[in-house]
Coordinates of C-alpha atoms in Angstrom, one line a residue:
X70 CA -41.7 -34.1 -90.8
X71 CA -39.0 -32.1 -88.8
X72 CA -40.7 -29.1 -89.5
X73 CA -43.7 -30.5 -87.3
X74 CA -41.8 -31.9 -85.0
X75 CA -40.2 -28.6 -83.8
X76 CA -43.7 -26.9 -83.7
X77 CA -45.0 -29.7 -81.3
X78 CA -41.8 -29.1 -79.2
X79 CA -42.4 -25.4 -79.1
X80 CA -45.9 -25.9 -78.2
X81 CA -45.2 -28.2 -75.7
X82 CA -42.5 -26.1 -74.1
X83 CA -45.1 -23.1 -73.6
X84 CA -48.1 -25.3 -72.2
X85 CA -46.9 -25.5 -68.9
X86 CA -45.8 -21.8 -68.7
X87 CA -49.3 -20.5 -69.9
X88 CA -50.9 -23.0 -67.6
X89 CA -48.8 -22.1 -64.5
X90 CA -49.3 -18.1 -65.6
X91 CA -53.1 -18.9 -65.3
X92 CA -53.0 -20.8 -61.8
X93 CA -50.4 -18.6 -60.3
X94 CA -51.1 -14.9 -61.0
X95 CA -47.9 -12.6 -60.7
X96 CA -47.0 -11.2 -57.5
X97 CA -47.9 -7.3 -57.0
X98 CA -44.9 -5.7 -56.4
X99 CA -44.1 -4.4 -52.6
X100 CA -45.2 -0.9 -52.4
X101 CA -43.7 -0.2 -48.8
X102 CA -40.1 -2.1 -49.9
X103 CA -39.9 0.0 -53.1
X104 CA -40.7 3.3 -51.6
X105 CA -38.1 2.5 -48.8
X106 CA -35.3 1.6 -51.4
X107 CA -36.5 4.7 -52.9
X108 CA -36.1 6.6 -50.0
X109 CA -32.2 4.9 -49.4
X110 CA -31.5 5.8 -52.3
X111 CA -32.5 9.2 -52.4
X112 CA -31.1 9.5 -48.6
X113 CA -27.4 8.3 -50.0
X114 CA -27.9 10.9 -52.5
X115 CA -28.4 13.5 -50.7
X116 CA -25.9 12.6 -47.5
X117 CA -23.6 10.0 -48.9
X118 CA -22.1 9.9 -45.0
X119 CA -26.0 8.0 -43.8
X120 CA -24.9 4.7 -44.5
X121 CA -21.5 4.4 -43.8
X122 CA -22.3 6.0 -40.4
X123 CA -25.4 3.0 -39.9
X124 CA -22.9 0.6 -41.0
X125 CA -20.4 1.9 -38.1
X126 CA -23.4 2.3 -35.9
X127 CA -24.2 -2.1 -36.4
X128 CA -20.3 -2.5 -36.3
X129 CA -20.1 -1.2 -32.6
X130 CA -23.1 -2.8 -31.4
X131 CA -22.1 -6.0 -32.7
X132 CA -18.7 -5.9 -30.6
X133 CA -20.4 -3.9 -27.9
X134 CA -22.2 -7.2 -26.9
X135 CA -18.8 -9.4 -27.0
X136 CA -18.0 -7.1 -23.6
X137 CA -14.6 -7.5 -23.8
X138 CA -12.2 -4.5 -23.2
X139 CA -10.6 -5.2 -26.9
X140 CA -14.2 -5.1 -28.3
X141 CA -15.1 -2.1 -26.3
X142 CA -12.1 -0.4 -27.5
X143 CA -12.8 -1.3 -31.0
X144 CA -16.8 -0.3 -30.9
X145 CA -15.6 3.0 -29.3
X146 CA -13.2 3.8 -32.6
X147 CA -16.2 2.3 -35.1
X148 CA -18.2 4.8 -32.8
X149 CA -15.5 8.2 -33.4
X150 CA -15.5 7.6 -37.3
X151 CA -19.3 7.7 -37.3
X152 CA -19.3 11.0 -35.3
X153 CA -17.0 12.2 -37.1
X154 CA -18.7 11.9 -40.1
X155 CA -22.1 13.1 -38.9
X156 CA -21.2 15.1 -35.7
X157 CA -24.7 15.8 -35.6
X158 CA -26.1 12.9 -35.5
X159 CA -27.1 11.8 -31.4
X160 CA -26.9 7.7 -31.9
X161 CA -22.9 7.7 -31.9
X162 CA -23.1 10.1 -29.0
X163 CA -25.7 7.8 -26.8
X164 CA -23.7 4.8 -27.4
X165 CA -20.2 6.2 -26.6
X166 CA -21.8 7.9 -23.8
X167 CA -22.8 4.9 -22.2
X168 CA -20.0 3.1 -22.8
X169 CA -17.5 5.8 -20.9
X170 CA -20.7 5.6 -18.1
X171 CA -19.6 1.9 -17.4
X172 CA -16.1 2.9 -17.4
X173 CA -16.6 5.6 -15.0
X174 CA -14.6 8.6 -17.3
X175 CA -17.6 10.9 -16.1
X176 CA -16.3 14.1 -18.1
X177 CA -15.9 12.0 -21.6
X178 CA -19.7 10.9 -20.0
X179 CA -21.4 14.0 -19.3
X180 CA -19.7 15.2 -23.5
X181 CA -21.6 13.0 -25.1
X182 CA -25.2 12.1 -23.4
X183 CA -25.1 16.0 -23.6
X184 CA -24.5 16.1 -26.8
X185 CA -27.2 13.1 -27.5
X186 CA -30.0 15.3 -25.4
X187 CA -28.9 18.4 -27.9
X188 CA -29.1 17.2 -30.8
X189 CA -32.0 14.2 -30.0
X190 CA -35.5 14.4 -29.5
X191 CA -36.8 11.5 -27.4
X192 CA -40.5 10.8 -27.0
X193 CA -40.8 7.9 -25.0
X194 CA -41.0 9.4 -21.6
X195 CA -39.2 6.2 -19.2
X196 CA -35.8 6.2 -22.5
X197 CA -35.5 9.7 -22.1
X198 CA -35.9 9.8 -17.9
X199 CA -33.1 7.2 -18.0
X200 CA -30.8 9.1 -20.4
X201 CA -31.5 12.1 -18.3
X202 CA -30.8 10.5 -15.0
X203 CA -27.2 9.2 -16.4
X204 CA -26.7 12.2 -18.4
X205 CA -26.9 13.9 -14.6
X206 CA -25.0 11.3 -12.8
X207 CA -22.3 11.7 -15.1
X208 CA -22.4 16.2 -14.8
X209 CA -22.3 15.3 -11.2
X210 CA -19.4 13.2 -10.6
X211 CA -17.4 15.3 -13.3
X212 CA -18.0 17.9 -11.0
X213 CA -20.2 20.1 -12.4
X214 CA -23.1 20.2 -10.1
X215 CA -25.0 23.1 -11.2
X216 CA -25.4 21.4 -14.8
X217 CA -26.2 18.3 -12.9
X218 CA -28.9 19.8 -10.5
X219 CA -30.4 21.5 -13.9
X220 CA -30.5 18.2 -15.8
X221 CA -32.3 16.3 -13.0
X222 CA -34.9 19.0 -12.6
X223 CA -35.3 18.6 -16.4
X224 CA -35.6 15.0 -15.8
X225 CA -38.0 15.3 -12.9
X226 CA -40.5 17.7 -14.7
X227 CA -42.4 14.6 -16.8
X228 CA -40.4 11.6 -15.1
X229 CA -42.5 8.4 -14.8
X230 CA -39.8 5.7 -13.6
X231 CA -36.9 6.0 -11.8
X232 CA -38.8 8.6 -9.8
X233 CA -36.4 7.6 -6.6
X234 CA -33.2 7.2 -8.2
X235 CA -33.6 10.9 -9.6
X236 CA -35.0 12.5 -6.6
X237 CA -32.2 10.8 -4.3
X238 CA -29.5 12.3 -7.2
X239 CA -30.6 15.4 -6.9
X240 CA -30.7 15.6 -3.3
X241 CA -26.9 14.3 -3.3
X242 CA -25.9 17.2 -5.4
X243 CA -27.9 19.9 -3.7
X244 CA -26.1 18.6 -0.6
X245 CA -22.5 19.1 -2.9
X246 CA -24.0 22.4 -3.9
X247 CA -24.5 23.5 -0.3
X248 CA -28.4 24.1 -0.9
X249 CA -29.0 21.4 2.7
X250 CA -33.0 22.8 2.8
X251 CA -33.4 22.2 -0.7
X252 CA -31.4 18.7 -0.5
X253 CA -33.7 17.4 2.1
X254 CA -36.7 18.3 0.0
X255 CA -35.5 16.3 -3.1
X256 CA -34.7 13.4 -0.5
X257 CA -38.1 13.5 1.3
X258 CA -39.8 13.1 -2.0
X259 CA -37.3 10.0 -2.8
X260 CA -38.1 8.6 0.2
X261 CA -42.0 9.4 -0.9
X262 CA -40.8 6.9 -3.4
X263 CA -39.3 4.4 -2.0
X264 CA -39.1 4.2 1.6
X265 CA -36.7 1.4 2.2
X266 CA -33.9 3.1 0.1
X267 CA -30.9 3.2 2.6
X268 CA -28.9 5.5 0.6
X269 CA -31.4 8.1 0.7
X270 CA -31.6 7.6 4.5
X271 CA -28.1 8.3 5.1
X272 CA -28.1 11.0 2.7
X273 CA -30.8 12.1 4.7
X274 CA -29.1 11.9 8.2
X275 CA -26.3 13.9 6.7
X276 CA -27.7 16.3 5.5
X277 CA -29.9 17.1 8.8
X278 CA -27.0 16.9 10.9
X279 CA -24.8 19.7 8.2
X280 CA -28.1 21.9 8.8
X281 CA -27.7 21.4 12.8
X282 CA -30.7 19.4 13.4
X283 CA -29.5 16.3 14.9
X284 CA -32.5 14.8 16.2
X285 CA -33.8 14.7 12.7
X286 CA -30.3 13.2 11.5
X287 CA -30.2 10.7 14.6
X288 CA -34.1 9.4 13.3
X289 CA -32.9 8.7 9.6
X290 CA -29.5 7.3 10.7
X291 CA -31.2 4.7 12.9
X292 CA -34.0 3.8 10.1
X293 CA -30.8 3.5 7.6
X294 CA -29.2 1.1 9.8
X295 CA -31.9 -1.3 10.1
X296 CA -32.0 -1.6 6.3
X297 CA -28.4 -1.2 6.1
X298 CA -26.7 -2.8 9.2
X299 CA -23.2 -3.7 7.8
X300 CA -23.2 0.2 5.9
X301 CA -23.2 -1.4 2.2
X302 CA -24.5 1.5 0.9
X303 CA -22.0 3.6 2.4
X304 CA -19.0 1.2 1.8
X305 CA -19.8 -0.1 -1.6
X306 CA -22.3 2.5 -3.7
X307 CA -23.7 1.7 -6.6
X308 CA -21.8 5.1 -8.0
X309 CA -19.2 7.2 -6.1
X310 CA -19.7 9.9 -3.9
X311 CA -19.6 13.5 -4.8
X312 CA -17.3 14.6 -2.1
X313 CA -14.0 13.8 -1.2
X314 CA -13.9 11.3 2.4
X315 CA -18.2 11.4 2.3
X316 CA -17.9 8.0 3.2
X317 CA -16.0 8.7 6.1
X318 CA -18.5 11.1 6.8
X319 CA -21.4 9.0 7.2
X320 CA -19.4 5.9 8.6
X321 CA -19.0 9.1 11.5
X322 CA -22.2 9.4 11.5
X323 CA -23.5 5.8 11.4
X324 CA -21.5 5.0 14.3
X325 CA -22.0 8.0 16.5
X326 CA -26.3 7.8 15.9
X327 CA -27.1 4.4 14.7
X328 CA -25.0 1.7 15.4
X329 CA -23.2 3.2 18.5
X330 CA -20.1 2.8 18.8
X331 CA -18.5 6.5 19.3
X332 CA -15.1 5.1 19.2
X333 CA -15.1 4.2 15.7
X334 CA -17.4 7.4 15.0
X335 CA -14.2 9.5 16.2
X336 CA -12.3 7.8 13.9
X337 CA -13.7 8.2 10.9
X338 CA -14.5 11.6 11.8
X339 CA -10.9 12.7 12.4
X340 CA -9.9 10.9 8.9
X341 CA -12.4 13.5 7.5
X342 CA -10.9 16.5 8.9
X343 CA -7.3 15.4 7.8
X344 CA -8.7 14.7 4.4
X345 CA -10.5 17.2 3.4
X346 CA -9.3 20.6 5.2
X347 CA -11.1 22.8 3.4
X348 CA -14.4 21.0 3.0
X349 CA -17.8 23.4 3.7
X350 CA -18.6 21.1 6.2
X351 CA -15.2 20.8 8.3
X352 CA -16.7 22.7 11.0
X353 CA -19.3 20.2 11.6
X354 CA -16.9 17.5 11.5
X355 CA -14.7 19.5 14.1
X356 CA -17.5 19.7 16.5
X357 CA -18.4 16.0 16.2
X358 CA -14.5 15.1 17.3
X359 CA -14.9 17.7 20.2
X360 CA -17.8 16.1 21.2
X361 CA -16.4 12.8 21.1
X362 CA -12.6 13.3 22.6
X363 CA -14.9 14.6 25.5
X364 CA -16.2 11.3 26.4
X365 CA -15.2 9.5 29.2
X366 CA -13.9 6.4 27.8
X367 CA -14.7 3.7 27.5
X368 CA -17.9 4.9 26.5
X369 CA -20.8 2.6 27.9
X370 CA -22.5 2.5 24.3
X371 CA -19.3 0.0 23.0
X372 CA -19.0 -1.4 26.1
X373 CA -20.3 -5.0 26.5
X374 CA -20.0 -7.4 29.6
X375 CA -22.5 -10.6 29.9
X376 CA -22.8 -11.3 33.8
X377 CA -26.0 -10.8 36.4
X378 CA -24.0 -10.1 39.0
X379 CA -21.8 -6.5 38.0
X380 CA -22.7 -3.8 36.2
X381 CA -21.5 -1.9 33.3
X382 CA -21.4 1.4 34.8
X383 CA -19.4 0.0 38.0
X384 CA -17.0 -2.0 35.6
X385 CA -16.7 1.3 33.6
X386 CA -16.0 3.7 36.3
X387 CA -13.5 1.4 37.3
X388 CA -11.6 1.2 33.9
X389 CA -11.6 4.9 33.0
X390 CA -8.2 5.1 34.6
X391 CA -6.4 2.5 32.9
X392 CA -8.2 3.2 29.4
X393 CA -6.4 6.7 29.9
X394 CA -3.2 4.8 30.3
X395 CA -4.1 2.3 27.6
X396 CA -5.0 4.9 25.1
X397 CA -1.4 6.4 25.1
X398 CA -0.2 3.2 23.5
X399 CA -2.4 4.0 20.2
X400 CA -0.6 7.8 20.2
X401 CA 1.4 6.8 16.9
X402 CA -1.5 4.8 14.8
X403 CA -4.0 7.8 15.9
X404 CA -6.9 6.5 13.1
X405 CA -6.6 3.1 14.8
X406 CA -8.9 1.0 17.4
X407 CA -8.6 -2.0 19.2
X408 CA -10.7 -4.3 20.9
X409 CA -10.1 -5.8 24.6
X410 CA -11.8 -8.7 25.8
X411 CA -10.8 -9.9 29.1
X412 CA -13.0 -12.8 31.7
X413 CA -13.2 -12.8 35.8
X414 CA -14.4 -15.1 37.6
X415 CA -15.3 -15.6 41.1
X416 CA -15.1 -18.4 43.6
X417 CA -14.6 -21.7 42.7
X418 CA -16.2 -24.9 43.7
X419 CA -13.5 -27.8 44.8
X420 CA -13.1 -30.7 42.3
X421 CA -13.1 -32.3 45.4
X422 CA -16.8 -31.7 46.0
X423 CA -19.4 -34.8 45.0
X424 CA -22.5 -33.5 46.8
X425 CA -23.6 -31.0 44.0
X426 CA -23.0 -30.4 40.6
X427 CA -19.6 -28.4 39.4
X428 CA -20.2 -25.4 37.0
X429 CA -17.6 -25.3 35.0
X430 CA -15.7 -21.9 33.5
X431 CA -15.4 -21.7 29.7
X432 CA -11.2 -21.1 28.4
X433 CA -10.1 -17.7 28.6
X434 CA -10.3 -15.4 25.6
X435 CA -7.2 -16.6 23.3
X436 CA -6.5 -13.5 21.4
X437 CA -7.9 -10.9 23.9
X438 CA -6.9 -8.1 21.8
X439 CA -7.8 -7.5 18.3
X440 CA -7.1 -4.8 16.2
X441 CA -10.6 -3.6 14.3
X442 CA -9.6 -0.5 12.1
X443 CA -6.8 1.1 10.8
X444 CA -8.2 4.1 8.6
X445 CA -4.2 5.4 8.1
X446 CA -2.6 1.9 7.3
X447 CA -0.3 2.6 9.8
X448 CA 3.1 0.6 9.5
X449 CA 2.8 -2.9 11.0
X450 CA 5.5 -2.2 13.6
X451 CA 3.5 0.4 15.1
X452 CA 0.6 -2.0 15.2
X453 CA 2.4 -4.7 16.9
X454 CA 4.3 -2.2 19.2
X455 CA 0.4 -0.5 20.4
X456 CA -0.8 -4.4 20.6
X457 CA 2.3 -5.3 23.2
X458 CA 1.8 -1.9 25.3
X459 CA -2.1 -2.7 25.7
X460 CA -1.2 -6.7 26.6
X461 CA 0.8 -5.6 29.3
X462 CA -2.1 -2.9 30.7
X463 CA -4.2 -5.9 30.7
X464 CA -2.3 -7.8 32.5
X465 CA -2.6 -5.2 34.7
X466 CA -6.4 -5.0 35.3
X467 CA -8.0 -5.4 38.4
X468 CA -11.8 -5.9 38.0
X469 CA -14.4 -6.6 40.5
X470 CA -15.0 -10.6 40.6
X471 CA -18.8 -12.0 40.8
X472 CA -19.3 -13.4 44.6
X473 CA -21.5 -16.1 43.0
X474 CA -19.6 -19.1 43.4
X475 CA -18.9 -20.9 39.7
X476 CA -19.8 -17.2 37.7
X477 CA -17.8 -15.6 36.2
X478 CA -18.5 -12.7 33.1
X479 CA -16.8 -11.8 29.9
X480 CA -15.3 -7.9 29.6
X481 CA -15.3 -6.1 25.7
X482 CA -14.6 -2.0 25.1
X483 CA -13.0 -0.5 22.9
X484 CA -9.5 1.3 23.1
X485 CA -9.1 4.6 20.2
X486 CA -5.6 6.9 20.8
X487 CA -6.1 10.3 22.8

């Protein structure tokens, strides 16, 4: 009786498994999985450094997108052990790369996308135009132009995107490299691009005005400004300039062609020359500051005057006298300007009068003079001190009135040191 009893239990127990073995057939085995593990395997084998160095690879990503300066820090050491133990290897490079790109240490940069483009092969055309394009921005502003100029012709050769951005770069660095025909080339077909780029206007401008062709430079100066007004592109770039003062340079330039004010455009222009001495393009700055100390100040292009009744070149005959005398007052804070804004008006109406209306005359300006650069950060002292000798000049003025009874006009120029 026991006997049976343990048969019908063993029977019973197998049942179900034979039944579910008939209803649900084993799964095949994953052909593509097992020849991967295979292949893992044999690839640990072989170079026992491929995992560790994927491992280190995930680690930095994974604090790479934290985007904190402690993670950074960290996914750039996960990043060194990995090159370190497969140096040749272009992942670890590409990553680190980018990551000294946002920080701006262009020479640690240009290392490593170099070494990613050695030792890399990219076939998606738009990944490796962008890695090219960084790879040259990063050559550039370490200084070494002649790599740069040969990576963005690399680039250029089978570029799809970012056709602008890479003809504008080159163009910047042929400009560095002195090459000013074959700069405005490279910027003519960036412009071909993108017409509305700013950058590449001013770029442009500069480097028709360094080749003596002003009326070319004076065309793309003025189109720059009307995409660029308040000089964005000049002030705040996306990356920095190549040369030492450029800025300055084309702030000269903006102001002297575009957006006239030749005061400021003096300025900025003697800022260059004190900066960089022995820049390639001194010369050119020197002749824009002869050109400019030559005016007759104040020049008629900065000087603004809302009446209907006088006109500016009366007004600014009459002032060139005591500008001379005014200008002296800037001699210490030579990279400084001020503004002067002064009101006349001419005959007034009795408050006495009933039989027609009474115009009447707006306040005074209350802070007639107002200091609008300082390139040298000149001590405050000698701010105030130039601010109380041009008050007292301008208290001095004697300007034609309107003879329209109730008129009266408002008076703005521009006062720069001799």
């Amino acid at each position: 009786m026991r006997l049976a009893l343990i048969a019908l239990c063993v029977i019973g127990s197998l049942q179900p498994a034979y039944a579910q073995s008939k209803k649900y057939p084993p799964v095949a085995p994953d052909k593509e999985l097992e020849e991967e593990k295979r292949s893992d395997l044999w690839e640990s084998t072989l170079h026992p450094d491929t995992r560790p160095y994927k491992d280190l690879i995930r680690d930095a990503k994974r604090l790479i997108e934290h985007n904190t300066p402690a993670d950074t820090k960290a996914a750039i050491e996960k990043l060194d052990a990995a090159i370190k133990r497969l140096p040749k290897e272009p992942e670890a490079y590409l990553m680190r790369g980018q990551l000294y790109y946002a920080q701006r240490d262009w020479a640690k940069c240009a290392d490593d996308l170099g070494r990613a483009e050695d030792y890399g092969k990219v076939d998606d055309l738009t990944a490796r135009t962008k890695a090219r394009v960084e790879l040259g921005n990063c050559q550039a502003r370490a200084g070494r132009f002649t790599d740069a100029e040969n990576t963005f012709v690399r680039a250029s050769a089978s570029a799809q995107t970012q056709r602008s951005e890479l003809w504008m770069r080159l163009g910047e660095v042929r400009i560095a490299l002195g090459k000013l025909d074959e700069a405005i080339d490279a910027l003519t077909a960036a412009l071909d691009a993108d017409s509305s780029n700013a950058l590449t206007r001013w770029l442009l401008a500069a480097a028709y005005d360094r080749a003596r062709r002003p009326s070319e430079a004076v065309e793309h100066a003025q189109t720059a400004a009307r995409y660029d007004a308040s000089r964005t592109q000049i002030e705040m770039p996306t990356l920095p300039f190549l040369a030492p003062a450029e800025a300055d340079y084309l702030n000269g330039l903006a102001y002297r062609y575009a957006l006239p004010k030749p005061e400021y455009a003096l300025i900025y222009f003697r800022r260059y020359v004190k900066l960089v001495p022995s820049s390639p393009w001194k010369r050119r700055a020197d002749e824009h500051v002869r050109e400019l100390a030559g005016i007759k100040w104040p020049a008629k292009e900065s000087t603004a005057i809302s009446t209907t009744t006088v006109s500016v070149d009366e007004i600014k005959k009459q002032l060139e006298r005591p500008v001379a005398a005014m200008r002296q007052c800037l001699a210490k804070a030579p990279l400084a300007a001020f503004s002067v804004n002064v009101m006349k008006a001419g005959p007034r109406t009795s408050e006495a009068v009933r039989d027609r209306p009474i115009y009447r005359l707006p306040p005074p300006p209350m802070n007639p003079i107002r200091q609008q650069l300082d390139l040298a950060g000149s001590p405050q002292e000698e701010l105030d001190a130039a601010k109380r000798c041009l008050e007292q000049h301008v208290a001095k003025l004697k300007l034609p009135a309107p003879k329209e009874r109730d008129t009266y006009y408002t008076l703005t120029f521009v006062v720069v040191s001799p």
